[in-house]
Amino acid sequence: MAAPGNLLSSDLKLHSRVFVHGLNSTAGAELNFKAGYIVKEEENGRWGVKVFTGSAARAAVRLKRQNILSASSRQERELFLGLLTLYYSPELRVARPALNTSLNEDIGILLLIASFVTHRRQCLFQFG
């Protein structure tokens, strides 16, 4: 599921920090929800993205604009958090196949549903 094009800002440039999402291939799916940065603007409308994978050095991947979200755009960060909730929330993980079918994979409606899912508050720091 890629983000709707009209929600994406056009503020990408060299060295911009980005988040990857919506890749469907086997190799691409493991890059979903990873962070990276722009290393090259391709002539065909794709962007060269160096993805932080935590493993050995990996070559930059060429991605369409619809598969990257700018970390500097508040709207795109909120969209990214909604996508994370949609994919990883236990409540929605169970319901997502049925929702996809009945809503014809309308990402806007699915993100609206994800916005109603609440999470337990967790302390981000532990004190000794």
mmCIF file of C-alpha atoms in Angstrom:
data_model
loop_
_atom_site.group_PDB
_atom_site.id
_atom_site.type_symbol
_atom_site.label_atom_id
_atom_site.label_comp_id
_atom_site.label_asym_id
_atom_site.label_seq_id
_atom_site.Cartn_x
_atom_site.Cartn_y
_atom_site.Cartn_z
ATOM 1 C CA MET A 1 0.000 0.000 0.000
ATOM 2 C CA ALA A 2 1.571 3.256 -1.060
ATOM 3 C CA ALA A 3 0.688 6.639 0.320
ATOM 4 C CA PRO A 4 -1.687 8.719 -1.787
ATOM 5 C CA GLY A 5 0.353 11.053 -3.986
ATOM 6 C CA ASN A 6 -1.479 14.213 -2.954
ATOM 7 C CA LEU A 7 -0.414 13.716 0.682
ATOM 8 C CA LEU A 8 3.290 13.795 -0.111
ATOM 9 C CA SER A 9 5.293 16.985 0.124
ATOM 10 C CA SER A 10 7.961 17.777 -2.425
ATOM 11 C CA ASP A 11 10.686 18.840 0.008
ATOM 12 C CA LEU A 12 13.057 15.959 -0.745
ATOM 13 C CA LYS A 13 16.649 16.814 -1.563
ATOM 14 C CA LEU A 14 20.081 15.273 -1.242
ATOM 15 C CA HIS A 15 20.760 13.998 2.324
ATOM 16 C CA SER A 16 17.096 14.337 3.400
ATOM 17 C CA ARG A 17 16.132 11.786 6.050
ATOM 18 C CA VAL A 18 13.289 9.521 4.931
ATOM 19 C CA PHE A 19 11.182 6.515 5.924
ATOM 20 C CA VAL A 20 10.528 3.634 3.510
ATOM 21 C CA HIS A 21 7.089 2.027 3.170
ATOM 22 C CA GLY A 22 4.744 0.267 0.772
ATOM 23 C CA LEU A 23 7.242 -2.058 -0.913
ATOM 24 C CA ASN A 24 5.670 -5.377 -1.933
ATOM 25 C CA SER A 25 8.480 -7.509 -3.360
ATOM 26 C CA THR A 26 10.207 -10.025 -1.110
ATOM 27 C CA ALA A 27 13.458 -8.053 -1.079
ATOM 28 C CA GLY A 28 11.659 -4.721 -0.723
ATOM 29 C CA ALA A 29 9.289 -5.799 2.039
ATOM 30 C CA GLU A 30 12.165 -6.189 4.476
ATOM 31 C CA LEU A 31 12.961 -2.480 3.958
ATOM 32 C CA ASN A 32 9.464 -1.315 4.902
ATOM 33 C CA PHE A 33 9.370 0.984 7.947
ATOM 34 C CA LYS A 34 13.139 1.503 7.886
ATOM 35 C CA ALA A 35 14.822 4.911 7.966
ATOM 36 C CA GLY A 36 17.389 6.151 5.493
ATOM 37 C CA TYR A 37 18.578 9.189 3.610
ATOM 38 C CA ILE A 38 18.565 10.409 0.012
ATOM 39 C CA VAL A 39 21.867 9.863 -1.795
ATOM 40 C CA LYS A 40 20.803 10.599 -5.383
ATOM 41 C CA GLU A 41 17.926 11.957 -7.424
ATOM 42 C CA GLU A 42 17.425 9.727 -10.435
ATOM 43 C CA GLU A 43 16.351 11.091 -13.815
ATOM 44 C CA ASN A 44 13.341 8.771 -14.048
ATOM 45 C CA GLY A 45 11.626 10.183 -10.943
ATOM 46 C CA ARG A 46 13.090 7.657 -8.546
ATOM 47 C CA TRP A 47 15.311 8.475 -5.604
ATOM 48 C CA GLY A 48 18.481 6.713 -4.503
ATOM 49 C CA VAL A 49 18.010 5.913 -0.803
ATOM 50 C CA LYS A 50 20.638 4.528 1.561
ATOM 51 C CA VAL A 51 18.612 2.530 4.101
ATOM 52 C CA PHE A 52 19.784 1.990 7.677
ATOM 53 C CA THR A 53 19.513 -1.781 8.060
ATOM 54 C CA GLY A 54 21.876 -2.427 10.954
ATOM 55 C CA SER A 55 23.720 -5.069 8.950
ATOM 56 C CA ALA A 56 26.604 -4.964 6.501
ATOM 57 C CA ALA A 57 26.886 -2.027 4.112
ATOM 58 C CA ARG A 58 24.129 -2.168 1.544
ATOM 59 C CA ALA A 59 23.973 -0.377 -1.783
ATOM 60 C CA ALA A 60 21.470 2.427 -2.189
ATOM 61 C CA VAL A 61 18.049 1.321 -3.420
ATOM 62 C CA ARG A 62 16.092 3.167 -6.100
ATOM 63 C CA LEU A 63 12.600 4.014 -4.869
ATOM 64 C CA LYS A 64 9.572 5.817 -6.255
ATOM 65 C CA ARG A 65 8.475 8.957 -4.425
ATOM 66 C CA GLN A 66 5.285 7.230 -3.301
ATOM 67 C CA ASN A 67 7.367 4.728 -1.302
ATOM 68 C CA ILE A 68 9.316 7.243 0.761
ATOM 69 C CA LEU A 69 8.137 9.695 3.394
ATOM 70 C CA SER A 70 10.137 12.739 4.419
ATOM 71 C CA ALA A 71 11.210 12.786 8.073
ATOM 72 C CA SER A 72 11.279 16.596 7.969
ATOM 73 C CA SER A 73 7.589 16.917 7.061
ATOM 74 C CA ARG A 74 5.186 16.753 10.014
ATOM 75 C CA GLN A 75 2.349 15.552 7.799
ATOM 76 C CA GLU A 76 4.465 12.725 6.403
ATOM 77 C CA ARG A 77 5.710 11.703 9.883
ATOM 78 C CA GLU A 78 2.077 11.483 11.030
ATOM 79 C CA LEU A 79 1.258 9.404 7.954
ATOM 80 C CA PHE A 80 4.210 7.131 8.776
ATOM 81 C CA LEU A 81 2.984 6.648 12.360
ATOM 82 C CA GLY A 82 -0.486 5.810 11.038
ATOM 83 C CA LEU A 83 1.012 3.211 8.687
ATOM 84 C CA LEU A 84 3.024 1.722 11.560
ATOM 85 C CA THR A 85 -0.148 1.455 13.644
ATOM 86 C CA LEU A 86 -2.034 -0.086 10.731
ATOM 87 C CA TYR A 87 0.588 -2.776 10.195
ATOM 88 C CA TYR A 88 1.765 -3.572 13.710
ATOM 89 C CA SER A 89 -1.214 -3.013 16.005
ATOM 90 C CA PRO A 90 -2.397 -6.444 17.228
ATOM 91 C CA GLU A 91 -6.024 -5.368 16.887
ATOM 92 C CA LEU A 92 -5.653 -4.263 13.283
ATOM 93 C CA ARG A 93 -3.287 -7.055 12.270
ATOM 94 C CA VAL A 94 -6.153 -9.505 12.768
ATOM 95 C CA ALA A 95 -8.772 -7.346 11.059
ATOM 96 C CA ARG A 96 -6.641 -5.947 8.211
ATOM 97 C CA PRO A 97 -7.316 -8.706 5.614
ATOM 98 C CA ALA A 98 -11.066 -8.292 6.000
ATOM 99 C CA LEU A 99 -10.781 -4.498 6.019
ATOM 100 C CA ASN A 100 -8.643 -4.540 2.869
ATOM 101 C CA THR A 101 -11.224 -6.641 1.068
ATOM 102 C CA SER A 102 -14.311 -4.765 2.197
ATOM 103 C CA LEU A 103 -12.766 -1.291 1.772
ATOM 104 C CA ASN A 104 -11.017 -2.077 -1.534
ATOM 105 C CA GLU A 105 -7.645 -1.281 0.078
ATOM 106 C CA ASP A 106 -8.582 2.422 0.433
ATOM 107 C CA ILE A 107 -5.529 3.622 2.376
ATOM 108 C CA GLY A 108 -7.285 6.794 3.530
ATOM 109 C CA ILE A 109 -10.091 4.914 5.266
ATOM 110 C CA LEU A 110 -7.667 2.340 6.677
ATOM 111 C CA LEU A 111 -5.517 5.124 8.168
ATOM 112 C CA LEU A 112 -8.643 6.729 9.638
ATOM 113 C CA ILE A 113 -9.496 3.424 11.325
ATOM 114 C CA ALA A 114 -5.893 3.125 12.575
ATOM 115 C CA SER A 115 -6.129 6.584 14.163
ATOM 116 C CA PHE A 116 -8.748 5.261 16.607
ATOM 117 C CA VAL A 117 -6.497 2.513 17.962
ATOM 118 C CA THR A 118 -5.099 3.445 21.358
ATOM 119 C CA HIS A 119 -1.963 2.128 22.979
ATOM 120 C CA ARG A 120 -0.922 1.665 26.563
ATOM 121 C CA ARG A 121 1.262 4.495 27.783
ATOM 122 C CA GLN A 122 4.787 3.295 28.345
ATOM 123 C CA CYS A 123 7.667 4.919 30.114
ATOM 124 C CA LEU A 124 10.421 5.540 27.603
ATOM 125 C CA PHE A 125 13.096 5.736 30.271
ATOM 126 C CA GLN A 126 13.876 3.393 33.114
ATOM 127 C CA PHE A 127 15.390 4.745 36.275
ATOM 128 C CA GLY A 128 17.774 2.695 38.404
#
